[in-house]
Amino acid sequence: MKKLLYFFALLVCVVSHSQNGEFQVYDNGLIYSDVTVGKLKHIVDSLNLKFKTCEPKSYYSVKQSKAIYVRVSTKNVKEAKKDIEANISLEAFVAKYPKALVVRDNLVITHEYFDEDEDGEMISFSSVELGDNPSFGFTISETDYARKYAKAKGKWISEYSEQSDYSEEDLTALYFQEDFSIRKISSKYQQMIQYSECLIDTTSQIFSEKAQYSGRRFYDTLPNKISALNDFIEKTLKQPDFDSEKFNLVMDFEDYSDDKPKKKLSKKEKAEKEKLKKQAEEDFDTFQKKMAIWESLRLTRLDSLKNTNPAFIRMLNEALTDAKGSAHSDDQLEELVARYISKEEALQLKRDRRVVGGCSMDSSPRYHAVNIAILSAETTKWDVFLKSHLNVMNDRFDRVSDGSWAQAARQTYIRELEVLDINVPDLLLGTSFRINNPVKNHYYADIGRLGRALTESKDKVVFEKQILDAIEDPNLDDYNRIVMYYLFLNYNHYIKDEPVKNENLSRLKQSVKKLPVYLFEKIKFES
């Protein structure tokens, strides 16, 4: 079974890599049909009207402070640890440990989260990476934070590492230059955040509470009735067959748990092995071509099967019942349920499983999200649609591995949002600001992916001005100004027109000069 799963994981990687585009594109140039777009526009019109009547809501920045980072890795580590625990003054520390690394004026933010292992609320302190500054972080319990760092100015937090076979004794610490503070987000940015929360329904989730993990590594968990339906379709429609066990053996795709020594081959045996591999590759190529033809005719032949063979619909209904009872399903069952029974039922099946990518080139999590978005649009479930589409835009999926080389082929599909009469600049920038009082399930954009998406927007000029204005705005907190700096930097990275990219970089350099000096001085641009 492991070898068979390995083969199919390889198959999906090869097939995905060979595709020129990710999803079906309709005549309108979008991944959603005109009928689907029409339904979504009607919902957006209502939401835009609702937003106009909303009471303005206040949002606040994340807690932030300035701190001095120190690191001691000499023979005086234990002594330095005792001094910091005794709250030595910074001046005395620097005088006593002249060889310590000292990095002044770091922007530090806090983040609250629940740690199941620690069974309690935790607070993390993390630096904002700029230029050559080392990034660092510390974590303590919320109780310790309230007891020691509610007033942080003039206090230390440290982390000691004992000497081991792999590292030297080490002490890292922060000395807080000021108390943590939050600032009210100014009204023009508050409006963006509130607009994003108005359009993105934070009270619902894409996946159900009973959702099971699915994907290339989970297919052996399918219930019997679904497996029986798949076998019935394969045999009745004569799906091309392939000897995966033989292929794995010839290609040396051994079970990863097999640690038996490999047999040393003679010259003649090596030549024969290479001949067998070449033939196996040719057989695999032939199989793929046959599968492509079979797949192109599959739905038409299933339509005919539905009308001529009562066993097909009976087995489909049994498989649906089995899937609903077990929360296990697969792409084919969901496709058939949507086509022959109910799109609502198919959507629920998809929401009952989270697809995990088996490799960097495995597009199945993205296909799953787009199919959820399409079914949500066709059944007018806006709350599920928008989150699914944003997940595609932000490439927010679980994968076993994800090489950066594989990410370039994943498009962002910002145009699909722009045709819906959404105020896209407000929506996307509203998900970019980091705030201290978000509603539960508030949607945050991935700054790197969003920067790429903006290069495909019809509103690039609007985005550029709003982001640069935010960087320059002294009424916006320091952390969000840096977030906007990184957003523009990522955006400009994906601009293909070199003169435009250079002009944008010049504009960004002018904007960052208006940041507080302690931040501006740390920013370095590549020459």
PDB file of C-alpha atoms in Angstrom, residues 174-403:
ATOM      1  CA  LEU A 174      15.906  42.187  26.047  1.00  0.00           C
ATOM      2  CA  TYR A 175      16.096  45.390  28.015  1.00  0.00           C
ATOM      3  CA  PHE A 176      12.906  47.381  27.543  1.00  0.00           C
ATOM      4  CA  GLN A 177      13.416  51.084  26.843  1.00  0.00           C
ATOM      5  CA  GLU A 178       9.735  51.915  27.303  1.00  0.00           C
ATOM      6  CA  ASP A 179       6.449  50.382  28.408  1.00  0.00           C
ATOM      7  CA  PHE A 180       4.344  48.485  25.910  1.00  0.00           C
ATOM      8  CA  SER A 181       1.686  50.687  24.380  1.00  0.00           C
ATOM      9  CA  ILE A 182      -1.178  50.523  21.910  1.00  0.00           C
ATOM     10  CA  ARG A 183      -2.494  53.283  19.667  1.00  0.00           C
ATOM     11  CA  LYS A 184      -5.908  53.811  18.210  1.00  0.00           C
ATOM     12  CA  ILE A 185      -5.932  53.194  14.473  1.00  0.00           C
ATOM     13  CA  SER A 186      -6.899  56.393  12.657  1.00  0.00           C
ATOM     14  CA  SER A 187     -10.318  56.570  11.002  1.00  0.00           C
ATOM     15  CA  LYS A 188      -9.306  56.036   7.363  1.00  0.00           C
ATOM     16  CA  TYR A 189      -7.577  52.772   8.218  1.00  0.00           C
ATOM     17  CA  GLN A 190     -10.332  51.768  10.636  1.00  0.00           C
ATOM     18  CA  GLN A 191     -12.765  52.028   7.745  1.00  0.00           C
ATOM     19  CA  MET A 192     -10.667  49.604   5.689  1.00  0.00           C
ATOM     20  CA  ILE A 193     -10.465  47.099   8.533  1.00  0.00           C
ATOM     21  CA  GLN A 194     -14.181  47.349   9.217  1.00  0.00           C
ATOM     22  CA  TYR A 195     -14.976  46.933   5.518  1.00  0.00           C
ATOM     23  CA  SER A 196     -12.933  43.722   5.450  1.00  0.00           C
ATOM     24  CA  GLU A 197     -14.789  42.415   8.513  1.00  0.00           C
ATOM     25  CA  CYS A 198     -18.116  43.369   6.940  1.00  0.00           C
ATOM     26  CA  LEU A 199     -17.412  41.413   3.762  1.00  0.00           C
ATOM     27  CA  ILE A 200     -15.574  38.492   5.369  1.00  0.00           C
ATOM     28  CA  ASP A 201     -18.066  36.795   7.665  1.00  0.00           C
ATOM     29  CA  THR A 202     -15.965  35.999  10.720  1.00  0.00           C
ATOM     30  CA  THR A 203     -18.766  34.121  12.476  1.00  0.00           C
ATOM     31  CA  SER A 204     -18.495  31.121  10.158  1.00  0.00           C
ATOM     32  CA  GLN A 205     -15.718  28.813   9.034  1.00  0.00           C
ATOM     33  CA  ILE A 206     -14.926  27.139   5.725  1.00  0.00           C
ATOM     34  CA  PHE A 207     -14.581  23.704   7.293  1.00  0.00           C
ATOM     35  CA  SER A 208     -16.936  21.986   9.678  1.00  0.00           C
ATOM     36  CA  GLU A 209     -15.891  21.011  13.193  1.00  0.00           C
ATOM     37  CA  LYS A 210     -15.895  17.340  12.205  1.00  0.00           C
ATOM     38  CA  ALA A 211     -13.701  17.932   9.121  1.00  0.00           C
ATOM     39  CA  GLN A 212     -11.160  15.158   8.495  1.00  0.00           C
ATOM     40  CA  TYR A 213      -7.754  15.525   6.875  1.00  0.00           C
ATOM     41  CA  SER A 214      -7.630  14.252   3.318  1.00  0.00           C
ATOM     42  CA  GLY A 215      -5.228  14.191   0.389  1.00  0.00           C
ATOM     43  CA  ARG A 216      -2.838  11.892  -1.410  1.00  0.00           C
ATOM     44  CA  ARG A 217      -1.606  10.366   1.852  1.00  0.00           C
ATOM     45  CA  PHE A 218      -5.078   9.745   3.249  1.00  0.00           C
ATOM     46  CA  TYR A 219      -6.939   7.956   0.444  1.00  0.00           C
ATOM     47  CA  ASP A 220      -6.709   4.545   2.090  1.00  0.00           C
ATOM     48  CA  THR A 221      -9.277   5.769   4.666  1.00  0.00           C
ATOM     49  CA  LEU A 222     -12.192   5.948   2.195  1.00  0.00           C
ATOM     50  CA  PRO A 223     -15.384   4.186   3.372  1.00  0.00           C
ATOM     51  CA  ASN A 224     -16.397   0.965   1.632  1.00  0.00           C
ATOM     52  CA  LYS A 225     -19.338   2.383  -0.318  1.00  0.00           C
ATOM     53  CA  ILE A 226     -17.195   5.139  -1.860  1.00  0.00           C
ATOM     54  CA  SER A 227     -14.495   2.638  -2.792  1.00  0.00           C
ATOM     55  CA  ALA A 228     -17.164   0.378  -4.281  1.00  0.00           C
ATOM     56  CA  LEU A 229     -18.522   3.262  -6.391  1.00  0.00           C
ATOM     57  CA  ASN A 230     -15.035   4.153  -7.617  1.00  0.00           C
ATOM     58  CA  ASP A 231     -14.327   0.510  -8.511  1.00  0.00           C
ATOM     59  CA  PHE A 232     -17.678   0.286 -10.330  1.00  0.00           C
ATOM     60  CA  ILE A 233     -16.892   3.397 -12.415  1.00  0.00           C
ATOM     61  CA  GLU A 234     -13.363   2.218 -13.228  1.00  0.00           C
ATOM     62  CA  LYS A 235     -14.561  -1.203 -14.402  1.00  0.00           C
ATOM     63  CA  THR A 236     -17.697  -0.068 -16.199  1.00  0.00           C
ATOM     64  CA  LEU A 237     -15.979   2.781 -18.040  1.00  0.00           C
ATOM     65  CA  LYS A 238     -12.823   0.682 -18.501  1.00  0.00           C
ATOM     66  CA  GLN A 239     -10.366   3.072 -16.926  1.00  0.00           C
ATOM     67  CA  PRO A 240      -6.810   2.467 -18.221  1.00  0.00           C
ATOM     68  CA  ASP A 241      -4.814   0.256 -15.896  1.00  0.00           C
ATOM     69  CA  PHE A 242      -1.229   0.642 -14.743  1.00  0.00           C
ATOM     70  CA  ASP A 243       0.980  -1.732 -12.803  1.00  0.00           C
ATOM     71  CA  SER A 244       2.210   0.648 -10.123  1.00  0.00           C
ATOM     72  CA  GLU A 245       3.907  -2.093  -8.101  1.00  0.00           C
ATOM     73  CA  LYS A 246       6.049  -3.095 -11.077  1.00  0.00           C
ATOM     74  CA  PHE A 247       6.763   0.555 -11.892  1.00  0.00           C
ATOM     75  CA  ASN A 248       7.902   1.287  -8.336  1.00  0.00           C
ATOM     76  CA  LEU A 249      10.128  -1.764  -8.335  1.00  0.00           C
ATOM     77  CA  VAL A 250      11.779  -0.981 -11.659  1.00  0.00           C
ATOM     78  CA  MET A 251      12.262   2.702 -10.841  1.00  0.00           C
ATOM     79  CA  ASP A 252      13.709   1.873  -7.393  1.00  0.00           C
ATOM     80  CA  PHE A 253      10.879   3.608  -5.532  1.00  0.00           C
ATOM     81  CA  GLU A 254      11.437   1.471  -2.479  1.00  0.00           C
ATOM     82  CA  ASP A 255       9.447   1.601   0.711  1.00  0.00           C
ATOM     83  CA  TYR A 256      11.066   4.407   2.747  1.00  0.00           C
ATOM     84  CA  SER A 257      11.158   2.092   5.770  1.00  0.00           C
ATOM     85  CA  ASP A 258      13.177  -0.520   3.845  1.00  0.00           C
ATOM     86  CA  ASP A 259      16.743  -0.385   5.174  1.00  0.00           C
ATOM     87  CA  LYS A 260      17.948  -3.607   3.542  1.00  0.00           C
ATOM     88  CA  PRO A 261      21.348  -3.300   1.823  1.00  0.00           C
ATOM     89  CA  LYS A 262      21.136  -2.803  -1.952  1.00  0.00           C
ATOM     90  CA  LYS A 263      22.450  -5.545  -4.188  1.00  0.00           C
ATOM     91  CA  LYS A 264      25.585  -4.599  -6.156  1.00  0.00           C
ATOM     92  CA  LEU A 265      24.850  -5.029  -9.869  1.00  0.00           C
ATOM     93  CA  SER A 266      27.200  -6.190 -12.601  1.00  0.00           C
ATOM     94  CA  LYS A 267      27.676  -4.156 -15.826  1.00  0.00           C
ATOM     95  CA  LYS A 268      25.253  -6.406 -17.657  1.00  0.00           C
ATOM     96  CA  GLU A 269      22.680  -6.148 -14.856  1.00  0.00           C
ATOM     97  CA  LYS A 270      23.008  -2.347 -14.786  1.00  0.00           C
ATOM     98  CA  ALA A 271      22.421  -2.145 -18.538  1.00  0.00           C
ATOM     99  CA  GLU A 272      19.374  -4.374 -18.222  1.00  0.00           C
ATOM    100  CA  LYS A 273      18.101  -2.248 -15.348  1.00  0.00           C
ATOM    101  CA  GLU A 274      18.435   0.939 -17.424  1.00  0.00           C
ATOM    102  CA  LYS A 275      16.595  -0.725 -20.284  1.00  0.00           C
ATOM    103  CA  LEU A 276      13.747  -1.686 -17.957  1.00  0.00           C
ATOM    104  CA  LYS A 277      13.604   1.852 -16.545  1.00  0.00           C
ATOM    105  CA  LYS A 278      13.364   3.360 -20.013  1.00  0.00           C
ATOM    106  CA  GLN A 279      10.560   0.981 -20.920  1.00  0.00           C
ATOM    107  CA  ALA A 280       8.770   1.766 -17.631  1.00  0.00           C
ATOM    108  CA  GLU A 281       8.974   5.496 -18.357  1.00  0.00           C
ATOM    109  CA  GLU A 282       7.537   4.927 -21.847  1.00  0.00           C
ATOM    110  CA  ASP A 283       4.738   2.805 -20.384  1.00  0.00           C
ATOM    111  CA  PHE A 284       3.998   5.521 -17.838  1.00  0.00           C
ATOM    112  CA  ASP A 285       3.863   8.168 -20.594  1.00  0.00           C
ATOM    113  CA  THR A 286       1.467   6.002 -22.615  1.00  0.00           C
ATOM    114  CA  PHE A 287      -0.684   5.479 -19.527  1.00  0.00           C
ATOM    115  CA  GLN A 288      -0.880   9.226 -18.907  1.00  0.00           C
ATOM    116  CA  LYS A 289      -2.032   9.863 -22.485  1.00  0.00           C
ATOM    117  CA  LYS A 290      -4.697   7.168 -22.213  1.00  0.00           C
ATOM    118  CA  MET A 291      -5.823   8.591 -18.884  1.00  0.00           C
ATOM    119  CA  ALA A 292      -6.122  12.096 -20.367  1.00  0.00           C
ATOM    120  CA  ILE A 293      -8.420  10.777 -23.124  1.00  0.00           C
ATOM    121  CA  TRP A 294     -10.419   8.678 -20.662  1.00  0.00           C
ATOM    122  CA  GLU A 295     -10.815  11.648 -18.292  1.00  0.00           C
ATOM    123  CA  SER A 296     -11.976  13.947 -21.114  1.00  0.00           C
ATOM    124  CA  LEU A 297     -14.850  11.528 -21.879  1.00  0.00           C
ATOM    125  CA  ARG A 298     -15.614  10.468 -18.296  1.00  0.00           C
ATOM    126  CA  LEU A 299     -18.495  12.830 -17.479  1.00  0.00           C
ATOM    127  CA  THR A 300     -20.242  12.338 -20.824  1.00  0.00           C
ATOM    128  CA  ARG A 301     -20.071   8.587 -20.353  1.00  0.00           C
ATOM    129  CA  LEU A 302     -21.283   8.922 -16.763  1.00  0.00           C
ATOM    130  CA  ASP A 303     -24.290  10.941 -17.981  1.00  0.00           C
ATOM    131  CA  SER A 304     -25.130   8.037 -20.232  1.00  0.00           C
ATOM    132  CA  LEU A 305     -24.517   5.537 -17.439  1.00  0.00           C
ATOM    133  CA  LYS A 306     -26.906   7.428 -15.161  1.00  0.00           C
ATOM    134  CA  ASN A 307     -29.692   7.094 -17.742  1.00  0.00           C
ATOM    135  CA  THR A 308     -29.095   3.457 -18.601  1.00  0.00           C
ATOM    136  CA  ASN A 309     -27.853   1.735 -15.441  1.00  0.00           C
ATOM    137  CA  PRO A 310     -29.945   2.113 -12.232  1.00  0.00           C
ATOM    138  CA  ALA A 311     -27.082   0.635 -10.194  1.00  0.00           C
ATOM    139  CA  PHE A 312     -25.017   3.784 -10.736  1.00  0.00           C
ATOM    140  CA  ILE A 313     -27.422   6.192  -8.967  1.00  0.00           C
ATOM    141  CA  ARG A 314     -28.151   3.599  -6.261  1.00  0.00           C
ATOM    142  CA  MET A 315     -24.432   3.207  -5.524  1.00  0.00           C
ATOM    143  CA  LEU A 316     -23.938   6.985  -5.672  1.00  0.00           C
ATOM    144  CA  ASN A 317     -26.639   7.542  -3.045  1.00  0.00           C
ATOM    145  CA  GLU A 318     -25.168   4.799  -0.860  1.00  0.00           C
ATOM    146  CA  ALA A 319     -21.720   6.379  -1.155  1.00  0.00           C
ATOM    147  CA  LEU A 320     -23.161   9.787  -0.217  1.00  0.00           C
ATOM    148  CA  THR A 321     -24.815   8.316   2.885  1.00  0.00           C
ATOM    149  CA  ASP A 322     -21.548   6.601   3.812  1.00  0.00           C
ATOM    150  CA  ALA A 323     -19.573   9.841   3.338  1.00  0.00           C
ATOM    151  CA  LYS A 324     -21.988  11.898   5.444  1.00  0.00           C
ATOM    152  CA  GLY A 325     -21.788   9.377   8.260  1.00  0.00           C
ATOM    153  CA  SER A 326     -18.008   9.133   8.274  1.00  0.00           C
ATOM    154  CA  ALA A 327     -16.937  12.652   7.146  1.00  0.00           C
ATOM    155  CA  HIS A 328     -14.698  10.992   4.543  1.00  0.00           C
ATOM    156  CA  SER A 329     -15.064  11.686   0.854  1.00  0.00           C
ATOM    157  CA  ASP A 330     -13.080  12.303  -2.334  1.00  0.00           C
ATOM    158  CA  ASP A 331     -13.097  14.588  -5.385  1.00  0.00           C
ATOM    159  CA  GLN A 332     -14.974  12.199  -7.661  1.00  0.00           C
ATOM    160  CA  LEU A 333     -17.806  11.569  -5.230  1.00  0.00           C
ATOM    161  CA  GLU A 334     -18.254  15.299  -4.579  1.00  0.00           C
ATOM    162  CA  GLU A 335     -18.239  16.028  -8.298  1.00  0.00           C
ATOM    163  CA  LEU A 336     -20.902  13.389  -8.952  1.00  0.00           C
ATOM    164  CA  VAL A 337     -23.061  14.486  -6.014  1.00  0.00           C
ATOM    165  CA  ALA A 338     -22.995  18.075  -7.310  1.00  0.00           C
ATOM    166  CA  ARG A 339     -23.822  16.945 -10.829  1.00  0.00           C
ATOM    167  CA  TYR A 340     -26.555  14.395 -10.115  1.00  0.00           C
ATOM    168  CA  ILE A 341     -27.927  14.950  -6.590  1.00  0.00           C
ATOM    169  CA  SER A 342     -27.345  18.334  -4.890  1.00  0.00           C
ATOM    170  CA  LYS A 343     -24.749  21.096  -4.964  1.00  0.00           C
ATOM    171  CA  GLU A 344     -25.524  21.842  -1.320  1.00  0.00           C
ATOM    172  CA  GLU A 345     -24.743  18.241  -0.379  1.00  0.00           C
ATOM    173  CA  ALA A 346     -21.527  18.338  -2.426  1.00  0.00           C
ATOM    174  CA  LEU A 347     -20.431  21.565  -0.738  1.00  0.00           C
ATOM    175  CA  GLN A 348     -20.961  20.047   2.698  1.00  0.00           C
ATOM    176  CA  LEU A 349     -18.864  17.018   1.742  1.00  0.00           C
ATOM    177  CA  LYS A 350     -16.046  19.342   0.699  1.00  0.00           C
ATOM    178  CA  ARG A 351     -16.349  21.314   3.920  1.00  0.00           C
ATOM    179  CA  ASP A 352     -16.029  18.044   5.850  1.00  0.00           C
ATOM    180  CA  ARG A 353     -12.469  17.440   4.687  1.00  0.00           C
ATOM    181  CA  ARG A 354      -9.221  19.452   4.672  1.00  0.00           C
ATOM    182  CA  VAL A 355      -6.969  18.547   1.780  1.00  0.00           C
ATOM    183  CA  VAL A 356      -3.239  18.360   2.516  1.00  0.00           C
ATOM    184  CA  GLY A 357      -0.796  18.739  -0.374  1.00  0.00           C
ATOM    185  CA  GLY A 358       1.427  15.697  -0.870  1.00  0.00           C
ATOM    186  CA  CYS A 359       4.291  17.616  -2.484  1.00  0.00           C
ATOM    187  CA  SER A 360       5.211  21.122  -3.623  1.00  0.00           C
ATOM    188  CA  MET A 361       3.617  20.604  -7.041  1.00  0.00           C
ATOM    189  CA  ASP A 362       0.426  19.018  -5.666  1.00  0.00           C
ATOM    190  CA  SER A 363      -2.356  21.469  -6.561  1.00  0.00           C
ATOM    191  CA  SER A 364      -5.105  19.473  -4.850  1.00  0.00           C
ATOM    192  CA  PRO A 365      -5.514  21.856  -1.852  1.00  0.00           C
ATOM    193  CA  ARG A 366      -5.975  24.783  -4.241  1.00  0.00           C
ATOM    194  CA  TYR A 367      -8.401  22.848  -6.454  1.00  0.00           C
ATOM    195  CA  HIS A 368     -10.346  21.918  -3.339  1.00  0.00           C
ATOM    196  CA  ALA A 369     -10.578  25.573  -2.263  1.00  0.00           C
ATOM    197  CA  VAL A 370     -11.649  26.783  -5.718  1.00  0.00           C
ATOM    198  CA  ASN A 371     -14.296  24.063  -5.938  1.00  0.00           C
ATOM    199  CA  ILE A 372     -15.580  25.108  -2.512  1.00  0.00           C
ATOM    200  CA  ALA A 373     -15.679  28.719  -3.722  1.00  0.00           C
ATOM    201  CA  ILE A 374     -17.584  27.779  -6.895  1.00  0.00           C
ATOM    202  CA  LEU A 375     -20.144  25.638  -5.067  1.00  0.00           C
ATOM    203  CA  SER A 376     -20.518  28.337  -2.398  1.00  0.00           C
ATOM    204  CA  ALA A 377     -21.201  30.953  -5.062  1.00  0.00           C
ATOM    205  CA  GLU A 378     -23.697  28.737  -6.881  1.00  0.00           C
ATOM    206  CA  THR A 379     -25.531  28.058  -3.603  1.00  0.00           C
ATOM    207  CA  THR A 380     -25.213  31.721  -2.471  1.00  0.00           C
ATOM    208  CA  LYS A 381     -23.047  30.997   0.590  1.00  0.00           C
ATOM    209  CA  TRP A 382     -20.958  34.167   0.467  1.00  0.00           C
ATOM    210  CA  ASP A 383     -19.284  33.607   3.833  1.00  0.00           C
ATOM    211  CA  VAL A 384     -17.660  30.405   2.597  1.00  0.00           C
ATOM    212  CA  PHE A 385     -16.971  31.723  -0.904  1.00  0.00           C
ATOM    213  CA  LEU A 386     -14.903  34.768   0.043  1.00  0.00           C
ATOM    214  CA  LYS A 387     -12.748  32.974   2.598  1.00  0.00           C
ATOM    215  CA  SER A 388     -12.037  30.173   0.137  1.00  0.00           C
ATOM    216  CA  HIS A 389     -11.086  32.629  -2.590  1.00  0.00           C
ATOM    217  CA  LEU A 390      -8.887  34.618  -0.221  1.00  0.00           C
ATOM    218  CA  ASN A 391      -7.180  31.393   0.826  1.00  0.00           C
ATOM    219  CA  VAL A 392      -6.367  30.752  -2.828  1.00  0.00           C
ATOM    220  CA  MET A 393      -5.066  34.310  -3.170  1.00  0.00           C
ATOM    221  CA  ASN A 394      -2.971  33.970   0.013  1.00  0.00           C
ATOM    222  CA  ASP A 395      -2.000  30.363  -0.798  1.00  0.00           C
ATOM    223  CA  ARG A 396      -3.078  29.403   2.723  1.00  0.00           C
ATOM    224  CA  PHE A 397      -2.974  25.596   2.679  1.00  0.00           C
ATOM    225  CA  ASP A 398      -1.354  22.659   4.450  1.00  0.00           C
ATOM    226  CA  ARG A 399       1.377  20.864   2.541  1.00  0.00           C
ATOM    227  CA  VAL A 400       3.816  18.115   3.494  1.00  0.00           C
ATOM    228  CA  SER A 401       6.528  20.158   1.776  1.00  0.00           C
ATOM    229  CA  ASP A 402       6.555  23.394  -0.167  1.00  0.00           C
ATOM    230  CA  GLY A 403       9.625  24.469  -2.112  1.00  0.00           C
TER     231      GLY A 403
END
